[in-house]
Coordinates of C-alpha atoms and ligand atoms in Angstrom, one line a residue:
M912 CA -3.4 22.1 12.7
K913 CA -1.2 19.1 13.2
K914 CA -3.2 15.9 12.7
K915 CA -2.4 12.3 13.7
I916 CA -2.4 10.1 10.6
Y917 CA -2.2 6.3 10.8
I918 CA -1.5 4.5 7.5
T919 CA -1.1 0.7 7.0
T920 CA -0.2 -1.8 4.3
P921 CA -1.4 -5.4 4.3
I922 CA 1.0 -7.6 6.2
Y923 CA 2.6 -9.9 3.6
Y924 CA 2.9 -13.6 3.6
P925 CA 6.7 -14.2 3.9
N926 CA 6.6 -17.4 1.9
D927 CA 8.7 -15.9 -0.9
I928 CA 10.7 -12.8 -1.6
P929 CA 8.6 -9.6 -2.2
H930 CA 7.6 -8.7 -5.7
I931 CA 6.1 -5.7 -7.5
G932 CA 2.6 -6.3 -6.1
H933 CA 3.8 -6.1 -2.5
G934 CA 6.0 -3.1 -3.4
Y935 CA 3.0 -1.3 -4.9
T936 CA 0.9 -1.1 -1.8
T937 CA 3.9 -0.4 0.4
L938 CA 5.0 2.5 -1.8
A939 CA 1.5 3.9 -1.9
A940 CA 1.6 4.0 1.9
D941 CA 5.0 5.6 1.8
I942 CA 3.8 8.3 -0.6
L943 CA 0.8 9.2 1.5
A944 CA 3.0 9.1 4.7
R945 CA 5.5 11.5 3.1
W946 CA 2.8 13.8 1.8
N947 CA 1.4 14.1 5.4
K948 CA 4.9 14.8 6.7
I949 CA 5.3 17.6 4.3
N950 CA 2.1 19.0 5.7
G951 CA 3.4 18.8 9.3
N952 CA 1.2 16.0 10.3
D953 CA 2.2 13.4 12.9
V954 CA 2.4 10.2 10.9
F955 CA 2.5 6.6 11.9
F956 CA 3.1 4.1 9.1
L957 CA 2.8 0.4 9.8
T958 CA 3.8 -2.6 7.6
G959 CA 4.9 -6.1 8.4
T960 CA 4.5 -9.8 7.8
D961 CA 1.7 -12.4 8.2
E962 CA 3.5 -15.4 9.5
H963 CA 1.1 -18.0 10.7
G964 CA -1.2 -20.4 8.9
K965 CA -1.2 -23.5 6.8
K966 CA 0.4 -21.9 3.8
I967 CA 3.5 -20.8 5.6
E968 CA 3.7 -24.1 7.5
A969 CA 3.5 -26.1 4.2
T970 CA 6.1 -24.0 2.4
A971 CA 8.5 -24.3 5.4
E972 CA 8.0 -28.1 5.4
R973 CA 8.8 -28.2 1.7
V974 CA 12.2 -26.5 2.3
G975 CA 12.9 -28.6 5.4
K976 CA 12.7 -25.8 8.0
T977 CA 10.5 -25.2 10.9
P978 CA 7.9 -22.4 10.2
K979 CA 9.7 -20.0 12.6
E980 CA 13.1 -20.7 11.0
F981 CA 11.5 -20.2 7.6
V982 CA 9.8 -16.9 8.3
D983 CA 12.9 -15.7 10.1
S984 CA 14.9 -16.3 6.9
L985 CA 12.4 -14.3 4.8
V986 CA 11.6 -11.3 7.0
P987 CA 15.0 -9.7 6.3
K988 CA 14.2 -9.9 2.6
F989 CA 11.1 -7.8 3.1
K990 CA 12.9 -5.3 5.3
D991 CA 15.7 -5.1 2.8
A992 CA 13.4 -4.6 -0.2
W993 CA 11.6 -1.7 1.6
K994 CA 15.0 -0.1 2.4
K995 CA 16.0 -0.3 -1.2
L996 CA 12.8 1.2 -2.3
N997 CA 13.3 4.0 0.2
V998 CA 10.2 3.1 2.1
D999 CA 10.3 5.0 5.4
Y1000 CA 7.9 3.0 7.7
D1001 CA 7.6 3.5 11.4
K1002 CA 7.1 0.0 12.5
F1003 CA 7.4 -3.5 11.1
I1004 CA 5.0 -5.9 12.8
R1005 CA 5.3 -9.6 12.7
T1006 CA 2.4 -11.7 13.7
T1007 CA 4.8 -13.9 15.7
D1008 CA 5.6 -10.9 17.9
K1009 CA 4.7 -11.8 21.5
E1010 CA 2.9 -8.4 21.9
H1011 CA 0.7 -9.1 18.9
E1012 CA -0.1 -12.7 20.0
K1013 CA -1.2 -11.3 23.4
V1014 CA -3.6 -8.8 21.8
V1015 CA -5.0 -11.5 19.5
Q1016 CA -5.7 -13.7 22.5
Q1017 CA -7.3 -10.9 24.5
I1018 CA -9.6 -10.1 21.7
L1019 CA -10.5 -13.7 21.1
Q1020 CA -11.4 -14.0 24.8
K1021 CA -13.5 -10.9 24.6
V1022 CA -15.4 -12.1 21.5
F1023 CA -15.9 -15.4 23.3
D1024 CA -17.1 -13.8 26.5
N1025 CA -19.6 -11.6 24.8
G1026 CA -21.2 -14.6 23.2
D1027 CA -20.1 -14.1 19.6
L1028 CA -18.2 -17.4 19.3
Y1029 CA -19.7 -20.9 19.4
L1030 CA -18.2 -24.3 18.8
G1031 CA -19.4 -26.2 15.8
E1032 CA -18.1 -28.2 12.9
Y1033 CA -16.8 -26.8 9.7
E1034 CA -17.5 -28.8 6.6
G1035 CA -16.5 -27.2 3.3
F1036 CA -13.8 -26.1 1.1
Y1037 CA -10.6 -24.3 2.0
C1038 CA -7.9 -23.0 -0.3
T1039 CA -4.5 -22.8 1.5
G1040 CA -3.1 -20.5 -1.2
C1041 CA -5.8 -18.0 -0.4
E1042 CA -6.1 -19.0 3.2
A1043 CA -9.9 -18.7 2.6
Y1044 CA -13.1 -20.7 2.9
Y1045 CA -15.1 -21.3 -0.2
T1046 CA -18.6 -22.7 -0.9
E1047 CA -19.1 -25.2 -3.7
K1048 CA -20.6 -22.6 -6.0
D1049 CA -17.4 -20.4 -5.6
L1050 CA -15.3 -23.2 -7.1
E1051 CA -14.5 -23.7 -10.8
D1052 CA -14.5 -27.4 -11.6
G1053 CA -13.6 -28.2 -8.0
R1054 CA -10.7 -25.8 -8.2
C1055 CA -9.8 -22.5 -6.5
P1056 CA -11.0 -19.6 -8.7
I1057 CA -7.8 -17.7 -8.0
H1058 CA -5.1 -20.4 -7.8
K1059 CA -6.7 -23.0 -10.0
T1060 CA -5.5 -25.7 -7.7
K1061 CA -7.6 -28.6 -6.5
I1062 CA -9.2 -27.6 -3.3
E1063 CA -9.2 -29.4 0.1
K1064 CA -12.4 -30.5 1.6
L1065 CA -12.3 -29.8 5.3
R1066 CA -14.2 -31.3 8.1
E1067 CA -13.1 -30.3 11.6
K1068 CA -14.3 -28.9 14.8
S1069 CA -14.2 -25.2 14.8
Y1070 CA -15.2 -22.1 16.6
F1071 CA -17.5 -19.8 14.6
F1072 CA -17.8 -16.1 14.8
K1073 CA -21.4 -14.9 14.5
L1074 CA -20.8 -12.8 11.4
S1075 CA -24.4 -13.2 10.3
K1076 CA -25.4 -11.1 13.3
Y1077 CA -23.5 -8.2 11.9
Q1078 CA -25.2 -8.0 8.5
D1079 CA -27.4 -5.0 9.3
K1080 CA -24.8 -3.2 11.3
L1081 CA -22.4 -3.5 8.4
L1082 CA -24.9 -2.3 5.9
K1083 CA -25.6 0.6 8.1
L1084 CA -21.9 1.3 8.3
Y1085 CA -21.6 1.4 4.5
R1086 CA -24.7 3.5 4.2
E1087 CA -23.6 6.1 6.8
N1088 CA -20.0 6.2 5.7
P1089 CA -19.9 6.2 1.9
E1090 CA -16.1 6.5 2.0
F1091 CA -15.5 3.6 4.2
I1092 CA -14.8 1.4 1.2
L1093 CA -12.9 3.0 -1.6
P1094 CA -12.9 3.3 -4.6
K1095 CA -16.7 3.5 -4.6
K1096 CA -17.1 1.1 -7.5
R1097 CA -15.5 -1.6 -5.5
A1098 CA -17.8 -0.9 -2.5
K1099 CA -20.9 -1.9 -4.6
E1100 CA -19.7 -5.5 -5.1
V1101 CA -19.1 -5.8 -1.3
I1102 CA -22.4 -4.3 -0.3
N1103 CA -24.4 -6.4 -2.7
R1104 CA -22.8 -9.6 -1.4
V1105 CA -23.4 -8.5 2.2
K1106 CA -27.1 -7.9 1.3
E1107 CA -27.3 -11.5 0.1
G1108 CA -26.6 -12.6 3.6
L1109 CA -23.6 -13.6 5.6
N1110 CA -22.5 -17.0 6.9
D1111 CA -20.9 -17.3 10.3
L1112 CA -17.2 -17.5 10.0
S1113 CA -15.0 -20.4 11.0
I1114 CA -12.2 -18.8 13.0
S1115 CA -10.3 -21.7 14.4
R1116 CA -8.5 -24.8 13.1
T1117 CA -7.4 -28.0 14.8
S1118 CA -5.7 -29.9 12.0
F1119 CA -2.3 -28.1 12.3
D1120 CA -0.7 -25.9 15.0
W1121 CA 1.2 -23.1 13.4
G1122 CA -0.8 -20.3 14.9
I1123 CA -2.1 -18.6 18.0
E1124 CA -3.9 -20.8 20.5
L1125 CA -7.4 -19.9 21.5
P1126 CA -7.1 -18.9 25.2
F1127 CA -10.3 -20.7 26.1
D1128 CA -9.6 -23.9 24.1
K1129 CA -6.0 -24.7 23.5
K1130 CA -6.7 -27.5 21.0
H1131 CA -7.7 -24.8 18.5
I1132 CA -5.5 -22.2 16.8
A1133 CA -6.9 -18.9 15.4
Y1134 CA -7.7 -18.7 11.7
V1135 CA -4.9 -16.8 10.1
W1136 CA -7.1 -14.0 8.9
F1137 CA -8.5 -13.4 12.4
D1138 CA -4.9 -13.2 13.6
A1139 CA -3.6 -11.1 10.7
L1140 CA -6.3 -8.4 10.7
L1141 CA -5.7 -7.6 14.3
N1142 CA -2.1 -6.5 13.4
Y1143 CA -3.5 -3.1 12.5
Y1144 CA -4.8 -2.6 16.1
S1145 CA -2.0 -4.4 18.0
G1146 CA 0.7 -2.6 16.0
A1147 CA -0.8 0.9 16.4
K1148 CA 1.3 3.4 18.2
K1149 CA -0.5 4.7 21.3
G1150 CA -2.9 7.4 20.4
F1151 CA -3.1 6.6 16.7
W1152 CA -6.0 4.2 16.6
P1153 CA -8.3 4.3 14.5
A1154 CA -6.3 4.0 11.3
N1155 CA -7.0 6.7 8.8
V1156 CA -6.7 4.3 5.9
H1157 CA -5.8 0.7 5.2
F1158 CA -4.3 0.4 1.8
I1159 CA -4.9 -3.1 0.4
G1160 CA -5.2 -4.9 -3.0
K1161 CA -8.6 -5.6 -4.4
D1162 CA -8.3 -9.4 -3.8
I1163 CA -8.4 -8.9 0.0
L1164 CA -11.2 -6.4 0.2
W1165 CA -13.8 -8.8 1.5
F1166 CA -11.7 -9.7 4.5
H1167 CA -11.1 -6.0 5.3
A1168 CA -14.5 -4.6 4.5
V1169 CA -16.6 -7.3 6.1
Y1170 CA -14.7 -9.5 8.7
W1171 CA -12.6 -6.7 10.1
P1172 CA -15.3 -4.2 11.0
A1173 CA -17.5 -7.0 12.3
I1174 CA -14.7 -8.2 14.6
L1175 CA -14.2 -4.7 15.9
M1176 CA -17.9 -4.1 16.4
S1177 CA -18.1 -7.3 18.4
V1178 CA -15.5 -6.0 20.9
G1179 CA -16.5 -2.4 20.7
I1180 CA -13.3 -1.0 19.2
E1181 CA -13.6 2.1 17.0
L1182 CA -13.5 1.3 13.2
P1183 CA -10.8 2.4 10.8
K1184 CA -11.9 5.4 8.7
K1185 CA -11.2 4.1 5.2
I1186 CA -10.2 1.0 3.3
F1187 CA -8.8 1.6 -0.1
A1188 CA -8.5 -1.3 -2.5
H1189 CA -6.1 -0.8 -5.4
G1190 CA -6.0 -2.7 -8.6
W1191 CA -3.6 -5.4 -9.7
W1192 CA -0.5 -5.3 -11.9
T1193 CA -0.1 -7.7 -14.8
F1194 CA 3.3 -8.2 -16.3
D1195 CA 3.4 -7.9 -20.1
K1196 CA -0.4 -8.4 -20.1
E1197 CA -0.2 -11.6 -18.1
K1198 CA -1.1 -12.4 -14.6
I1199 CA 1.9 -12.2 -12.3
S1200 CA 2.7 -15.8 -11.6
K1201 CA 5.8 -17.4 -10.3
S1202 CA 5.2 -20.7 -12.0
R1203 CA 5.1 -19.0 -15.4
G1204 CA 8.1 -16.8 -14.7
K1205 CA 5.9 -13.8 -15.0
V1206 CA 7.0 -12.1 -11.8
I1207 CA 9.2 -9.1 -11.2
N1208 CA 10.8 -8.9 -7.8
I1209 CA 12.0 -5.7 -6.1
D1210 CA 15.7 -6.0 -7.2
E1211 CA 14.6 -6.5 -10.8
L1212 CA 12.2 -3.5 -10.6
I1213 CA 14.9 -1.2 -9.3
S1214 CA 17.6 -2.4 -11.8
I1215 CA 15.6 -1.2 -14.8
A1216 CA 16.0 2.6 -14.3
G1217 CA 16.7 3.1 -10.6
V1218 CA 14.5 3.4 -7.5
D1219 CA 12.9 6.8 -8.2
S1220 CA 11.9 5.9 -11.8
A1221 CA 10.3 2.7 -10.6
R1222 CA 8.4 4.6 -7.9
Y1223 CA 7.4 7.2 -10.4
F1224 CA 6.3 4.8 -13.0
L1225 CA 4.0 2.7 -10.7
F1226 CA 2.0 5.8 -9.7
R1227 CA 2.0 7.7 -12.9
A1228 CA 1.1 5.0 -15.3
T1229 CA -2.1 3.8 -13.8
P1230 CA -4.8 5.4 -11.5
F1231 CA -4.3 3.9 -8.0
G1232 CA -7.7 2.1 -8.0
E1233 CA -7.3 0.5 -11.4
D1234 CA -5.4 -2.5 -12.8
G1235 CA -2.2 -1.7 -14.6
D1236 CA 0.2 -3.5 -17.0
F1237 CA 3.8 -3.4 -16.2
S1238 CA 6.4 -3.5 -18.9
E1239 CA 10.1 -2.7 -18.8
Q1240 CA 9.8 -0.6 -22.0
A1241 CA 6.9 1.5 -20.6
L1242 CA 9.0 2.3 -17.5
I1243 CA 12.1 3.2 -19.6
D1244 CA 9.9 5.4 -21.8
R1245 CA 8.6 7.4 -18.8
H1246 CA 12.1 7.6 -17.3
N1247 CA 13.5 9.0 -20.6
N1248 CA 10.6 11.2 -21.7
E1249 CA 9.3 12.6 -18.4
L1250 CA 11.9 12.3 -15.7
A1251 CA 15.0 12.9 -17.9
D1252 CA 13.6 15.2 -20.7
K1253 CA 11.2 17.3 -18.6
L1254 CA 12.3 17.4 -15.0
G1255 CA 16.0 16.6 -15.5
N1256 CA 16.2 19.1 -18.3
L1257 CA 14.5 21.9 -16.4
V1258 CA 16.8 21.3 -13.4
S1259 CA 20.0 21.2 -15.5
R1260 CA 19.2 24.3 -17.6
V1261 CA 18.1 26.5 -14.8
S1262 CA 21.0 25.5 -12.5
A1263 CA 23.5 26.2 -15.3
L1264 CA 21.9 29.6 -15.9
V1265 CA 21.8 30.5 -12.2
E1266 CA 25.4 29.5 -11.9
K1267 CA 26.3 31.9 -14.7
Y1268 CA 24.0 34.9 -13.9
G1269 CA 22.9 34.5 -10.3
F1270 CA 19.3 35.5 -9.2
E1271 CA 17.5 38.4 -7.7
K1272 CA 14.6 38.2 -5.4
T1273 CA 11.3 39.3 -6.8
E1274 CA 7.6 38.3 -6.7
N1275 CA 7.2 34.8 -8.0
K1276 CA 4.4 35.1 -10.6
L1277 CA 5.3 31.8 -12.2
I1278 CA 4.4 29.7 -9.2
K1279 CA 0.8 31.0 -9.5
K1280 CA 0.4 28.6 -12.4
L1281 CA 0.8 25.7 -10.0
N1282 CA -2.6 24.5 -8.7
A1283 CA -1.6 23.7 -5.1
K1284 CA -5.2 23.5 -3.9
K1285 CA -6.0 20.9 -6.6
I1286 CA -2.9 18.9 -5.8
E1287 CA -3.9 18.8 -2.2
E1288 CA -7.4 17.5 -3.0
L1289 CA -6.0 14.9 -5.4
F1290 CA -3.7 13.6 -2.7
E1291 CA -6.5 13.4 -0.2
G1292 CA -8.4 11.3 -2.7
Y1293 CA -5.4 9.1 -3.3
E1294 CA -5.4 10.1 -7.0
F1295 CA -1.6 9.8 -7.2
D1296 CA -1.5 9.7 -11.0
K1297 CA -3.4 13.0 -11.3
V1298 CA -1.1 14.6 -8.7
L1299 CA 1.8 13.7 -10.9
N1300 CA -0.1 15.0 -14.0
E1301 CA -0.6 18.4 -12.2
I1302 CA 3.1 18.6 -11.2
F1303 CA 4.3 17.7 -14.6
A1304 CA 1.9 20.2 -16.3
F1305 CA 3.7 22.8 -14.2
I1306 CA 7.1 21.5 -15.1
D1307 CA 6.0 21.9 -18.8
I1308 CA 5.0 25.5 -18.0
C1309 CA 8.4 26.2 -16.4
N1310 CA 10.3 24.7 -19.4
E1311 CA 8.2 26.9 -21.7
Y1312 CA 9.0 29.9 -19.5
V1313 CA 12.7 29.3 -19.9
Q1314 CA 12.2 28.9 -23.6
N1315 CA 10.1 32.1 -24.0
K1316 CA 12.1 34.4 -21.7
K1317 CA 15.5 33.3 -23.0
P1318 CA 17.4 34.2 -19.8
W1319 CA 20.6 33.0 -21.5
E1320 CA 20.3 36.0 -23.8
T1321 CA 19.0 38.5 -21.3
G1322 CA 20.7 37.3 -18.1
D1323 CA 17.5 38.3 -16.3
K1324 CA 18.1 37.5 -12.7
K1325 CA 14.5 37.9 -11.7
I1326 CA 13.3 35.3 -14.1
L1327 CA 16.0 33.0 -12.8
Y1328 CA 14.8 33.6 -9.2
E1329 CA 11.2 32.7 -10.2
L1330 CA 12.5 29.5 -11.8
K1331 CA 14.7 28.6 -8.9
E1332 CA 11.9 29.0 -6.4
S1333 CA 9.5 27.1 -8.6
I1334 CA 11.9 24.2 -8.9
L1335 CA 12.2 24.1 -5.1
E1336 CA 8.4 23.8 -4.9
I1337 CA 8.4 21.1 -7.5
A1338 CA 11.0 19.2 -5.6
K1339 CA 9.0 19.4 -2.4
L1340 CA 5.8 18.2 -4.1
L1341 CA 7.7 15.3 -5.8
W1342 CA 9.4 14.2 -2.6
P1343 CA 6.7 11.7 -1.7
F1344 CA 7.2 10.0 -5.1
I1345 CA 10.9 10.4 -5.8
P1346 CA 12.5 11.2 -2.5
E1347 CA 16.1 10.7 -3.5
S1348 CA 16.1 12.9 -6.6
S1349 CA 13.9 15.5 -4.8
E1350 CA 16.4 15.8 -2.0
K1351 CA 19.2 16.2 -4.5
I1352 CA 17.3 19.0 -6.2
T1353 CA 16.5 20.7 -3.0
K1354 CA 20.1 20.6 -1.8
Q1355 CA 21.3 21.9 -5.2
F1356 CA 18.9 24.8 -5.3
S1357 CA 19.2 25.8 -1.6
A1358 CA 22.9 26.0 -1.7
K1359 CA 24.7 29.4 -1.3
K1360 CA 26.3 28.9 -4.7
I1361 CA 24.0 27.1 -7.0
K1362 CA 25.9 25.0 -9.5
K1363 CA 25.0 22.8 -12.5
G1364 CA 25.2 19.4 -10.8
E1365 CA 25.4 15.9 -12.2
V1366 CA 22.7 14.6 -14.5
L1367 CA 19.7 13.5 -12.4
F1368 CA 18.2 10.9 -14.7
K1369 CA 20.6 9.4 -17.3
K1370 CA 18.8 8.4 -20.4
I1371 CA 18.5 4.7 -21.1
Ligands
MSP415 N1 -1.3 -11.8 4.3 C1 -2.4 -11.3 3.5 C2 -2.8 -9.9 3.9 C3 -3.2 -9.8 5.4 S1 -3.5 -8.1 5.8 C4 -4.2 -8.2 7.3 C5 -2.0 -11.3 2.0 N2 -0.7 -11.3 1.8 S2 0.0 -11.4 0.3 O1 1.4 -11.4 0.5 O2 -0.5 -12.5 -0.4 O3 -0.5 -10.2 -0.5 C6 -0.5 -8.9 0.0 C7 -0.9 -7.8 -1.0 O4 -0.1 -7.9 -2.2 C8 -2.3 -7.8 -1.4 O5 -2.8 -6.5 -1.1 C9 -2.3 -8.0 -2.8 O6 -3.4 -7.3 -3.5 C10 -1.0 -7.5 -3.2 N3 -0.6 -8.0 -4.5 C11 -0.2 -9.3 -4.8 N4 0.0 -9.4 -6.1 C12 -0.3 -8.3 -6.8 C13 -0.3 -7.8 -8.1 N5 0.1 -8.5 -9.1 N6 -0.6 -6.5 -8.3 C14 -0.9 -5.6 -7.2 N7 -1.0 -6.0 -6.0 C15 -0.8 -7.4 -5.7 O7 -2.8 -11.3 1.2

C-alpha cells in the first residue's frame, strides 16, 4: 500500500557555505526519500535554512550587509550544493518566508493563550555560536564547551516556556515510544538528563531584533530555536504531518528530543514519529573547523572522485549513527576498489558479453542469492552501510558467477540473461546512493541492443 512519508533535514544556518557535515544529513534524507520512491510511496522531503538569530545578525554585520541581504547571498549556495550532490528535495524552506513567520506567530499566540508562557527575566549564559543557553556548570573555564569561545552573560526580560511542566509527559513519551529517539544509545543520555529535571526555557530576546516578533509583545523576538523547529510543521505539505523522521546531527538532539515535542504537546499538535541523530565527521582525525582549515566544502568533496563516489563513501564507510573520519585517500580507495573494481567491472564485462552473444530469457536463479527482505529491513532501520554491504556482497556473487560459468567460452545466453537481470536489480537498489551511475546502468541494460558503454568509474 502506498504510504505518505515525510522526511526532513535540519535547516542550516546560512552563515557560510555548506560543508560535508551539512551534506551528510541532506544526503541521508535524499537516500531515504529515494528508497521510498522506489517502493511506490508518496514522499515529501523538506530541507532549508535557519536565517534568524544573533549569529546570523553578527556575521552579516561583520561583512557589512543587512541580515536579509546576507542570507539572500548564501541561500543560493545551499541550493546549488544540493543540486550538485543530486539531492532531490521537494521543498526548500527559509525561516524568513512569510508563510513560516505566520505559523510561528500563531503557535506563539496559542502557547501564550494556554498559559504556557510567562514573562520573567533571564540571567545566565548564552553562546551565540550554538544559539543555546548554558548554566555555569556547563561551561569550561567560562568558555563554551563546543566553541571554546568566551561566553556572554545575559540579563534581559524574556518570556519563558513552561518546559518543566512537560517533564513527566516527555518521560512517558520516551517510555511508550522506544523508537522516538534513535539510535537508542543516544536516547539514554537524553532521558537521564530529562529525569534530572527541566528548567523553563527562555524563548524570547529583546537585545536585538533579527527575528520573529512575539504577536502579544512586539518588543520581543522569538528565540531562534523556537522559530527554527517550527519549520518542520510550517513547511509540511498538506496531509503529510506528522513527519516520519527528522534526521539531525547528534549535537542538536536535545533541541529536537526535548524542546520540540514539548512545544507540540503544548499546542496539541501530533508529534513526529522518529528523531534520528547521526554522528559527526572528523577530517583527517581532527574536528572539522574552519579556523584550522580542517573543513571540506561540497565542491571539494565532489572534486575528489565525483558525486556518486562521495555519496557512496559517506554511507559505506561509517554506520549512520556513528562518528566517522573523512580522508581523501579513504574515499579514493573505495572508489577504486569497490565502485570501479567490483561494480564497474561487473557492468563492463557483462555488457560486453551480452553485446557479443545476446541473452535468452530463463528463470533467474542467481537473483535468489540477493537478500531483498534483509535489505528492506536495513533500510527501515537507517542502516545504510549495511544495505551497501548486502548489495556489494551480491555484486561479488555476480562477479564470481561470471568467473565460474565462463560465458566468454560457452556463449551461454541464459547465464547472460540472469546476469543482466541481476545487474538491473543492483542498479535499482543502488539508485538511492548513486543515482547518476544507477540511471546509466539501467539505461544501458534496458536498451534494445545492449552495448559495452563507457567506463562508469575511472580509476584514480
Ligand atoms: N540551524 C540549526 C538546526 C536547526 S533545525 C530546526 C543548526 N544548523 S547548522 O548549520 O549549524 O548545523 C546543521 C547540521 O549539520 C547539524 O545536524 C549538525 O550535526 C550537522 N553538522 C555540522 N558539522 C558536522 C560534522 N562535522 N559532521 C556531521 N554533521 C555535522 O544546527
